[in-house]
Coordinates of C-alpha atoms in Angstrom, one line a residue:
M1 CA 11.8 -28.8 -41.6
L2 CA 14.2 -31.0 -42.9
S3 CA 14.7 -34.5 -42.0
S4 CA 18.7 -34.0 -41.4
L5 CA 19.7 -32.5 -38.2
Q6 CA 23.0 -31.4 -39.9
E7 CA 20.6 -29.3 -42.2
N8 CA 18.5 -28.1 -40.0
D9 CA 21.5 -26.9 -37.4
I10 CA 23.0 -25.3 -40.4
L11 CA 20.0 -23.9 -41.4
L12 CA 19.3 -22.3 -37.5
H13 CA 22.8 -20.5 -37.9
Q14 CA 22.3 -19.0 -41.1
A15 CA 18.8 -17.5 -40.2
L16 CA 20.0 -15.9 -36.9
G17 CA 23.1 -14.4 -38.8
G18 CA 25.5 -16.8 -36.5
S19 CA 24.3 -15.2 -33.5
T20 CA 26.7 -16.3 -30.9
D21 CA 24.0 -16.4 -27.8
L22 CA 22.2 -19.5 -29.9
V23 CA 23.4 -22.8 -27.9
K24 CA 23.4 -25.8 -29.0
K25 CA 23.6 -29.2 -27.0
K26 CA 23.9 -32.6 -28.4
L27 CA 22.6 -36.0 -27.6
I28 CA 22.6 -39.3 -28.5
L29 CA 20.4 -41.6 -26.8
G30 CA 20.9 -45.5 -27.4
T31 CA 22.7 -46.4 -30.1
N32 CA 21.7 -44.4 -33.0
T33 CA 19.2 -41.7 -32.1
E34 CA 20.9 -38.4 -32.4
L35 CA 18.7 -35.2 -30.9
A36 CA 20.0 -31.6 -30.4
L37 CA 18.4 -28.9 -28.2
F38 CA 18.8 -25.4 -29.0
Y39 CA 17.7 -22.5 -27.2
I40 CA 19.0 -18.6 -26.5
D41 CA 20.9 -17.5 -24.1
G42 CA 19.5 -15.5 -21.6
L43 CA 16.2 -16.2 -22.7
V44 CA 15.4 -19.8 -20.7
D45 CA 15.3 -20.7 -17.5
T46 CA 18.7 -23.1 -17.6
G47 CA 18.3 -24.1 -14.0
I48 CA 15.3 -26.1 -15.0
L49 CA 17.1 -27.3 -18.4
H50 CA 19.4 -29.0 -16.8
N51 CA 17.7 -30.0 -13.6
S52 CA 14.7 -31.3 -15.6
I53 CA 15.5 -31.9 -19.5
L54 CA 18.7 -32.7 -20.0
Y55 CA 18.3 -34.7 -16.7
S56 CA 15.2 -36.8 -18.0
L57 CA 17.1 -36.9 -21.3
T58 CA 20.3 -38.4 -20.4
E59 CA 19.2 -40.2 -17.0
R60 CA 16.0 -42.0 -18.5
G61 CA 15.7 -41.9 -22.2
F62 CA 14.0 -44.4 -23.6
S63 CA 12.2 -46.9 -21.0
E64 CA 13.3 -50.8 -21.1
N65 CA 9.9 -51.7 -22.8
D66 CA 10.7 -49.6 -25.7
D67 CA 12.5 -51.0 -28.7
P68 CA 13.9 -47.5 -30.7
E69 CA 15.3 -49.8 -32.9
K70 CA 12.1 -50.6 -34.5
L71 CA 10.8 -46.7 -34.8
D72 CA 11.0 -44.3 -36.6
A73 CA 12.2 -41.0 -36.2
E74 CA 8.7 -39.4 -35.6
Q75 CA 7.5 -42.0 -33.4
K76 CA 11.0 -41.5 -31.7
L77 CA 10.3 -38.4 -31.0
Q78 CA 6.4 -39.0 -30.0
L79 CA 7.9 -41.7 -27.3
L80 CA 10.4 -38.7 -26.0
K81 CA 7.1 -36.2 -25.8
D82 CA 4.7 -38.3 -24.4
N83 CA 7.1 -40.6 -21.5
T84 CA 10.7 -39.2 -21.5
L85 CA 10.4 -35.2 -21.0
M86 CA 9.6 -34.0 -17.5
A87 CA 7.9 -30.3 -19.2
G88 CA 4.3 -29.3 -19.1
D89 CA 4.3 -27.1 -21.9
V90 CA 5.6 -29.3 -25.3
K91 CA 4.0 -29.4 -28.5
E92 CA 5.1 -30.0 -31.5
I93 CA 6.5 -27.9 -34.6
T94 CA 6.3 -28.3 -38.3
D95 CA 6.3 -24.8 -39.7
Y96 CA 10.2 -23.1 -40.2
D97 CA 8.9 -19.5 -39.4
K98 CA 6.9 -20.7 -36.0
L99 CA 9.9 -22.6 -34.5
L100 CA 12.1 -19.3 -35.2
H101 CA 9.5 -17.4 -33.4
D102 CA 9.4 -19.6 -30.3
L103 CA 12.9 -20.7 -30.3
L104 CA 13.3 -15.9 -30.0
S105 CA 10.3 -15.7 -27.4
G106 CA 12.1 -18.6 -25.0
C107 CA 11.9 -21.8 -25.8
I108 CA 13.8 -24.8 -26.3
I109 CA 13.7 -26.6 -29.6
L110 CA 14.3 -30.4 -29.7
L111 CA 15.6 -31.7 -33.0
L112 CA 16.1 -35.2 -33.9
D113 CA 17.9 -36.6 -36.9
G114 CA 15.5 -37.9 -39.5
A115 CA 11.9 -36.5 -38.1
N116 CA 10.1 -33.5 -40.4
I117 CA 8.9 -32.5 -36.8
A118 CA 10.3 -30.4 -33.9
L119 CA 9.8 -30.2 -30.5
R120 CA 9.0 -26.7 -28.4
I121 CA 9.5 -26.2 -25.0
A122 CA 8.3 -23.5 -23.4
L123 CA 10.7 -22.5 -20.8
P124 CA 11.5 -18.9 -20.5
G125 CA 13.6 -17.1 -17.7
W126 CA 14.4 -14.2 -18.4
E127 CA 15.1 -11.6 -15.3
D128 CA 11.7 -9.6 -14.4
R129 CA 11.2 -6.6 -12.3
N130 CA 9.4 -7.7 -9.6
V131 CA 5.7 -6.5 -8.8
G132 CA 5.7 -3.7 -6.7
E133 CA 3.8 -0.2 -6.5
P134 CA 2.2 1.2 -9.2
S135 CA 4.3 4.5 -10.0
S136 CA 1.9 6.7 -12.3
Q137 CA -1.0 6.0 -10.0
S138 CA -0.7 6.3 -6.4
V139 CA -3.5 5.8 -3.7
V140 CA -3.7 6.2 0.1
R141 CA -6.0 3.2 0.8
G142 CA -6.0 0.0 -1.5
P143 CA -3.5 -2.8 -3.2
M144 CA 0.1 -1.7 -3.7
E145 CA 0.8 -3.6 -6.8
G146 CA 1.3 -2.6 -9.9
F147 CA 1.6 -4.5 -13.3
T148 CA 5.4 -5.4 -14.7
E149 CA 6.6 -5.8 -18.2
R150 CA 5.6 -9.4 -18.2
L151 CA 2.5 -10.3 -20.5
R152 CA 2.2 -13.7 -18.5
T153 CA 2.6 -12.1 -15.4
N154 CA 0.0 -9.7 -15.9
T155 CA -2.8 -11.5 -17.2
A156 CA -2.1 -13.5 -13.6
L157 CA -2.2 -10.6 -11.5
I158 CA -6.1 -9.7 -13.7
R159 CA -7.2 -13.8 -13.0
R160 CA -6.3 -12.9 -9.4
K161 CA -8.6 -10.4 -9.0
I162 CA -11.5 -12.0 -11.2
K163 CA -11.7 -16.0 -10.3
D164 CA -14.5 -16.4 -13.1
R165 CA -14.0 -18.9 -16.1
H166 CA -16.4 -16.8 -18.1
L167 CA -12.9 -14.5 -18.3
W168 CA -11.5 -15.5 -21.7
L169 CA -7.9 -14.6 -22.9
E170 CA -6.9 -14.2 -26.4
T171 CA -3.4 -13.4 -28.0
F172 CA -1.8 -12.2 -31.2
Q173 CA 1.3 -11.4 -32.3
I174 CA 1.5 -7.7 -34.0
G175 CA 4.8 -6.1 -35.8
K176 CA 6.7 -8.3 -38.6
V177 CA 10.2 -7.3 -36.7
T178 CA 9.2 -7.5 -32.9
Q179 CA 6.4 -10.1 -33.2
T180 CA 5.2 -8.7 -30.1
D181 CA 2.4 -10.9 -28.0
V182 CA -0.7 -8.4 -27.5
A183 CA -3.5 -9.9 -25.4
I184 CA -6.8 -8.9 -24.9
M185 CA -8.6 -10.2 -21.6
Y186 CA -12.8 -9.9 -21.2
L187 CA -15.7 -11.3 -19.3
D188 CA -17.5 -13.2 -21.9
N189 CA -20.6 -13.5 -20.2
V190 CA -20.9 -9.7 -19.3
V191 CA -19.4 -7.9 -22.6
N192 CA -21.1 -6.7 -25.7
A193 CA -19.8 -9.2 -28.0
E194 CA -19.4 -6.5 -31.1
I195 CA -17.2 -4.5 -28.6
V196 CA -15.0 -7.5 -28.6
N197 CA -15.1 -7.9 -32.4
E198 CA -14.7 -3.8 -33.0
V199 CA -11.3 -4.5 -30.8
K200 CA -10.3 -7.5 -33.0
R201 CA -10.5 -6.3 -36.1
R202 CA -8.8 -2.6 -35.0
L203 CA -5.8 -5.0 -34.6
N204 CA -5.8 -7.4 -36.8
K205 CA -5.6 -4.2 -39.4
I206 CA -2.7 -2.9 -37.5
D207 CA 0.7 -3.8 -40.1
T208 CA 3.6 -2.2 -38.5
D209 CA 7.2 -3.3 -38.0
S210 CA 7.5 -3.0 -34.5
I211 CA 5.0 -2.8 -31.3
L212 CA 7.5 -1.7 -27.9
E213 CA 4.6 -0.2 -26.1
S214 CA 1.2 0.0 -25.4
G215 CA 1.0 3.1 -26.9
Y216 CA 1.6 2.1 -30.2
I217 CA -1.2 0.2 -30.1
E218 CA -3.8 3.3 -28.8
E219 CA -2.7 5.5 -31.4
F220 CA -3.6 2.9 -33.8
I221 CA -6.7 1.7 -33.0
Q222 CA -8.6 4.8 -31.2
D223 CA -10.9 6.5 -33.4
T224 CA -9.5 10.0 -33.6
A225 CA -6.3 11.2 -33.6
I226 CA -7.5 14.9 -34.1
T227 CA -8.0 15.5 -30.4
P228 CA -5.6 16.6 -27.4
F229 CA -8.0 14.7 -25.0
P230 CA -7.6 10.5 -24.4
T231 CA -10.1 8.3 -25.8
I232 CA -8.4 5.1 -24.4
Y233 CA -7.7 4.3 -20.8
N234 CA -4.0 3.1 -19.7
S235 CA -3.3 2.2 -16.2
D236 CA -0.4 0.4 -14.2
R237 CA -3.2 -0.7 -11.4
P238 CA -4.5 -4.5 -11.8
D239 CA -7.3 -3.8 -9.7
T240 CA -8.1 -0.4 -12.2
I241 CA -7.9 -2.9 -15.1
A242 CA -10.2 -5.5 -13.4
A243 CA -12.9 -3.1 -12.3
G244 CA -13.4 -2.1 -16.0
I245 CA -13.4 -5.6 -17.2
L246 CA -16.1 -6.0 -14.6
E247 CA -18.3 -3.6 -16.3
G248 CA -18.4 -4.9 -19.8
K249 CA -14.6 -3.7 -21.1
V250 CA -11.6 -4.6 -23.0
A251 CA -8.3 -5.2 -21.3
I252 CA -5.6 -5.0 -24.1
L253 CA -2.0 -5.9 -22.5
V254 CA 1.0 -5.7 -24.3
D255 CA 4.0 -7.8 -23.6
G256 CA 7.2 -5.4 -22.4
T257 CA 4.9 -2.8 -20.6
P258 CA 3.3 -2.2 -17.5
F259 CA 0.4 0.2 -18.9
V260 CA -2.8 -2.0 -19.9
L261 CA -5.1 -0.4 -21.9
L262 CA -8.8 -0.2 -21.2
V263 CA -11.7 -0.1 -23.8
P264 CA -14.3 1.6 -24.6
S265 CA -13.9 4.5 -22.2
F266 CA -15.3 7.7 -21.7
F267 CA -14.6 11.1 -20.8
L268 CA -15.5 11.1 -17.0
N269 CA -13.7 7.9 -16.4
F270 CA -10.7 10.2 -16.6
F271 CA -11.8 11.7 -13.3
Q272 CA -12.1 8.7 -11.7
S273 CA -9.4 6.6 -9.1
A274 CA -9.3 3.4 -7.7
E275 CA -9.2 5.0 -4.6
D276 CA -13.3 5.9 -4.9
Y277 CA -14.0 2.8 -4.5
Y278 CA -11.8 2.1 -1.5
Q279 CA -13.5 4.9 0.5
R280 CA -16.9 5.4 1.7
A281 CA -19.1 7.2 -0.9
D282 CA -19.4 10.6 0.8
I283 CA -15.2 11.2 0.6
S284 CA -15.3 9.6 -3.0
T285 CA -17.8 12.5 -4.4
L286 CA -16.2 15.0 -2.5
L287 CA -12.7 14.2 -4.1
R288 CA -14.5 13.7 -7.6
V289 CA -15.7 17.0 -7.0
I290 CA -12.6 18.8 -5.9
R291 CA -11.0 16.9 -9.0
Y292 CA -13.1 18.2 -11.5
L293 CA -12.8 22.0 -9.9
A294 CA -9.2 21.4 -10.8
F295 CA -9.9 20.3 -13.8
I296 CA -11.3 24.0 -14.1
I297 CA -8.8 25.8 -13.1
A298 CA -5.9 24.1 -14.4
M299 CA -7.8 25.1 -17.8
L300 CA -9.0 28.4 -17.0
A301 CA -7.4 30.1 -14.2
P302 CA -4.5 32.2 -17.0
A303 CA -7.1 32.5 -19.3
L304 CA -9.5 34.7 -17.5
Y305 CA -6.5 36.4 -15.6
V306 CA -5.6 37.4 -19.1
A307 CA -9.1 38.3 -20.3
I308 CA -10.0 40.4 -16.9
T309 CA -6.5 42.1 -16.3
T310 CA -6.8 43.3 -19.9
Y311 CA -10.6 43.8 -21.4
H312 CA -12.8 43.6 -18.0
Q313 CA -11.1 45.1 -15.0
E314 CA -14.3 46.8 -13.9
M315 CA -15.0 43.5 -12.7
I316 CA -12.3 43.3 -10.1
P317 CA -13.0 44.7 -7.0
T318 CA -11.2 47.6 -6.1
T319 CA -8.5 47.4 -3.9
L320 CA -7.7 44.1 -5.7
V321 CA -7.2 46.3 -9.1
I322 CA -5.2 49.1 -7.5
S323 CA -3.0 46.0 -5.8
L324 CA -2.8 44.7 -9.1
A325 CA -2.0 48.0 -11.0
A326 CA 1.1 48.4 -8.4
Q327 CA 2.5 44.9 -9.4
R328 CA 2.3 45.8 -12.5
E329 CA 3.7 49.0 -13.0
T330 CA 7.5 48.2 -13.6
V331 CA 6.2 44.8 -15.5
P332 CA 7.3 45.7 -19.5
F333 CA 4.9 43.0 -20.7
P334 CA 1.1 42.8 -21.2
A335 CA -0.6 40.2 -19.3
F336 CA -0.6 37.6 -22.2
V337 CA 3.0 37.7 -23.0
E338 CA 3.7 37.1 -18.9
A339 CA 1.1 34.4 -19.0
M340 CA 2.8 32.7 -21.9
L341 CA 6.9 33.6 -20.4
M342 CA 5.7 31.8 -17.2
E343 CA 3.3 29.1 -18.6
V344 CA 6.4 28.5 -20.9
V345 CA 8.9 28.2 -18.1
Y346 CA 6.8 26.6 -16.0
E347 CA 6.7 23.5 -19.4
V348 CA 10.4 23.7 -19.3
L349 CA 10.5 22.8 -15.1
R350 CA 8.2 20.5 -15.3
E351 CA 9.8 18.7 -18.7
A352 CA 13.1 18.6 -16.7
G353 CA 12.1 17.4 -13.4
V354 CA 11.2 14.2 -15.4
R355 CA 14.2 13.3 -17.6
I356 CA 17.0 14.7 -14.4
P357 CA 18.7 12.6 -12.3
K358 CA 16.6 11.6 -8.8
N359 CA 19.4 12.4 -7.0
I360 CA 19.6 16.3 -8.6
G361 CA 16.3 16.7 -8.8
Q362 CA 15.6 18.3 -5.8
A363 CA 18.4 21.0 -6.4
I364 CA 16.1 22.0 -9.9
S365 CA 12.7 22.4 -8.0
I366 CA 14.2 24.4 -5.6
V367 CA 16.1 26.5 -8.7
G368 CA 13.3 26.6 -10.2
T369 CA 10.7 27.9 -7.5
L370 CA 12.8 29.5 -5.4
V371 CA 15.1 31.1 -7.1
I372 CA 14.0 31.9 -11.0
G373 CA 10.6 32.9 -9.7
Q374 CA 11.7 35.4 -6.9
A375 CA 14.2 36.9 -8.7
A376 CA 11.8 37.2 -12.1
V377 CA 9.7 39.2 -9.3
E378 CA 11.7 41.0 -8.0
A379 CA 13.7 41.9 -11.6
G380 CA 10.2 42.9 -12.5
F381 CA 9.6 40.9 -15.5
I382 CA 7.0 39.3 -13.8
S383 CA 4.0 40.2 -11.5
S384 CA 3.6 38.3 -7.9
A385 CA -0.2 37.6 -9.0
M386 CA 1.2 36.0 -12.1
V387 CA 3.5 33.7 -10.5
I388 CA 0.4 33.1 -7.9
I389 CA -2.1 32.1 -11.1
V390 CA 0.6 30.2 -12.3
S391 CA 1.1 27.9 -9.2
V392 CA -2.1 26.9 -8.6
T393 CA -2.4 26.2 -12.4
A394 CA 0.1 23.5 -12.0
I395 CA -0.6 22.0 -8.5
S396 CA -4.4 21.7 -10.1
S397 CA -3.4 20.1 -13.1
F398 CA -1.6 17.0 -11.0
V399 CA -5.0 16.6 -8.9
L400 CA -6.0 14.5 -12.1
P401 CA -5.4 11.2 -11.2
E402 CA -4.7 9.9 -15.9
M403 CA -1.9 12.0 -17.3
G404 CA -3.4 11.8 -20.6
M405 CA -6.1 14.0 -19.3
S406 CA -3.3 16.7 -17.7
I407 CA -1.7 16.8 -21.1
A408 CA -4.6 17.8 -22.8
V409 CA -5.6 20.5 -20.0
R410 CA -2.2 21.8 -20.8
I411 CA -2.7 22.4 -24.6
I412 CA -6.1 23.6 -24.1
R413 CA -4.9 25.7 -21.7
F414 CA -2.5 27.6 -24.2
A415 CA -5.8 27.9 -27.1
L416 CA -7.6 29.7 -24.4
M417 CA -4.8 32.1 -23.2
G418 CA -5.0 33.3 -27.0
L419 CA -8.5 33.7 -27.0
G420 CA -8.7 35.6 -24.0
A421 CA -6.3 38.1 -24.9
F422 CA -7.8 38.4 -28.2
M423 CA -11.7 38.8 -27.3
G424 CA -11.2 38.7 -23.7
L425 CA -14.1 36.9 -22.1
Y426 CA -15.9 35.9 -25.2
G427 CA -13.1 34.3 -26.6
I428 CA -13.0 32.4 -23.7
L429 CA -16.9 31.3 -23.9
F430 CA -16.4 30.9 -27.7
G431 CA -13.2 28.5 -26.7
L432 CA -15.5 26.3 -24.2
F433 CA -18.3 26.3 -26.7
I434 CA -15.4 24.9 -29.6
I435 CA -14.5 22.3 -26.7
V436 CA -17.8 21.0 -25.8
L437 CA -19.3 20.6 -29.4
H438 CA -16.1 18.5 -30.0
L439 CA -16.1 16.6 -27.4
A440 CA -20.0 15.7 -28.0
G441 CA -18.8 14.7 -31.1
L442 CA -16.1 12.3 -29.9
R443 CA -16.2 8.3 -30.0
S444 CA -14.5 5.7 -27.9
F445 CA -15.0 2.0 -29.8
G446 CA -18.2 3.6 -31.2
M447 CA -19.6 4.7 -28.2
P448 CA -20.9 8.5 -27.5
Y449 CA -17.6 9.5 -25.5
M450 CA -19.6 12.3 -23.1
S451 CA -21.6 9.3 -22.1
P452 CA -23.7 9.2 -19.5
I453 CA -24.3 13.4 -19.7
G454 CA -24.6 12.8 -23.7
P455 CA -26.4 11.2 -24.5
F456 CA -27.9 10.9 -20.8
I457 CA -28.0 7.9 -19.1
Q458 CA -30.0 8.7 -15.9
S459 CA -29.3 5.1 -14.3
D460 CA -25.1 5.7 -15.0
L461 CA -25.6 8.8 -12.9
K462 CA -25.1 6.9 -9.5
D463 CA -21.2 6.4 -10.7
S464 CA -20.5 9.0 -12.3
V465 CA -20.1 12.7 -11.0
F466 CA -21.1 11.7 -7.9
R467 CA -20.7 7.9 -6.4
F468 CA -24.0 6.4 -4.6
T469 CA -23.3 3.6 -1.7
W470 CA -22.5 -0.1 -2.6
P471 CA -25.8 -1.3 -2.1
K472 CA -27.3 0.7 -4.6
L473 CA -24.9 0.5 -7.4
T474 CA -26.8 -3.1 -8.2
T475 CA -26.4 -2.4 -12.1
R476 CA -23.5 -2.1 -14.5
P477 CA -22.8 1.1 -16.1
Q478 CA -25.4 1.0 -19.6
Q479 CA -22.7 3.0 -21.4
T480 CA -21.0 -0.2 -22.6
R481 CA -24.5 -2.3 -23.1
P482 CA -23.1 -5.5 -21.6
S483 CA -25.1 -8.6 -22.3
D484 CA -25.1 -9.0 -18.2
M485 CA -26.9 -5.7 -16.8
N486 CA -27.2 -7.2 -13.3
R487 CA -24.4 -6.9 -10.6
Q488 CA -25.9 -7.8 -7.5
G489 CA -29.1 -8.3 -5.9
Q490 CA -29.7 -11.6 -7.8
T491 CA -27.8 -14.8 -8.7
G492 CA -26.6 -14.9 -12.5
Q493 CA -27.3 -17.9 -13.9
E494 CA -24.9 -20.2 -14.5
E495 CA -24.5 -22.0 -18.3
S496 CA -24.9 -25.5 -19.0

C-alpha cells in the first residue's frame, strides 16, 4: 500500500483496466483530512452506503474531543474505524492483492491520504434469488426450501437447522482467476478428524484458474474418475445436508451454486430421500424397496429383453412367444438394433426436453411419445413390446432421487444390452459380476463405497435398505467412524 491517495487511485484504476463500474467518492473531513471510498457498482448495497457510511463520515466525522491536527494518518484511520463508521464488519488491509480481492467481492475500500493502511467495509448488495422450493429433489412432505447461489445464505440455512456451537465453518479461496469462496461445514465434536483433514488437503491441492460450480470441486477431489457411479453426493436441500452433517459428514459449499457436496458418500445414500425420514418407518421402507426395484428394472430390462428374445426363447411362455413373434414379423432389425434405436431416440428426446423452452416442451413430449412411437410401430420399425420395455425403463430411471445415480444407470444399460446381444444371459451375468467387483473396490474419501454391505456393519443396517423407527436409531452410522456415536438416549457431555 502506498501512502499517497492519488497514487493509490491511479494504481486501482490501472489494476482494473479503467473499468467503468469502479466508483470513487472523495471526501474531506475537517480542514485537511482527505479520503476516498472505492467500490464496484452493482456489488454493494448503495442504500446502506449512503444512509450509513457516507452519513457517518459527513455528519459525524471527528468528535469535538478529537484533535485531528495532532494525529497522524494511521491514527485518524483508526479513529474513524472505532468511533465514526456505522458498520459492523470493518477490517484493516495492508496487502494490495487482498484489497483488490475484497473490492471485487462486494466490499467498500476506504483510503486516507498519507496512510499505508486501508479499511475494508463489507457491504455486499448484489441481487440474489430468493429461497424457494428445491428443483432437483422434490418431496411431498418436508421443508420446501432450497439453497440459493449465495454462499452466506446457504450457510445460514444450515445453521437454522443445526443451532450448535460445534458447527464449524471454514472458508477457502480457490481459483487463481475467479477466486471463488469455497466453505466446509462440519460438527467438530462428531466428525472424524481424519476426514476433515483429508477434505482440506484435497481442496488446498486444487490448482486451477476457475471454479464456477460445485461440479468442478467434485471432479478435483473424488477418489477416482474411472467409474460411472457418483462417489460424492450433492443436494440443493438444506435438510439433507444438515442430516449428513449430523451423521459425521463434511459439507462443501461453493459460492455461485445451490448444489452442496457431502462427503464421504456411499452407494446406498443415493437411494435415500429426505422424505424417508418424515414418513413412518414402514412407508419409508416400502419406498426404498421400490427404488431398488426401479434401479434393477432401469438397468436390466432392455438387456434381458434382448437376451431372452435372441437366445432364450424357451424361457418365455408359449402364448407370449407367439405374440412377440407376430409383432416382430415385420420388424427388419434384430432385437439388439431395435433396442439401441429406441434407447438412443429416448435419450435424444430426454435431452431435448431439458434444453427446450418450457412453453413448447409439452409439444415435444406429445410428438415424442405419441406421434413418433405410434408411427414407428405402425411402420414396422419397432415392435409394441419394445415400446413398453423402453417406457418402463424410462419411468424407472426417474424413480431414483439422485440424478447422478440415474445417469450411471443409463451408461450401464447400454453396456449390458451389448453383452446380452453377444452372449445372452451369460453376458448379462458376466457384466453384473464386473459391476459388483467394481463397486466393491470403490472408495469415497478412503471409506468403502459399499458400506455397510461390504464391509458388513450390522448396526448400520437399521438405516440402509430398510429404515427402523426413530426410537431405534440410537447411534450414528459407523461408516464415517464418527468421534461421537451416540445420537439419542444419553446426554452428551459438554466440553468445558
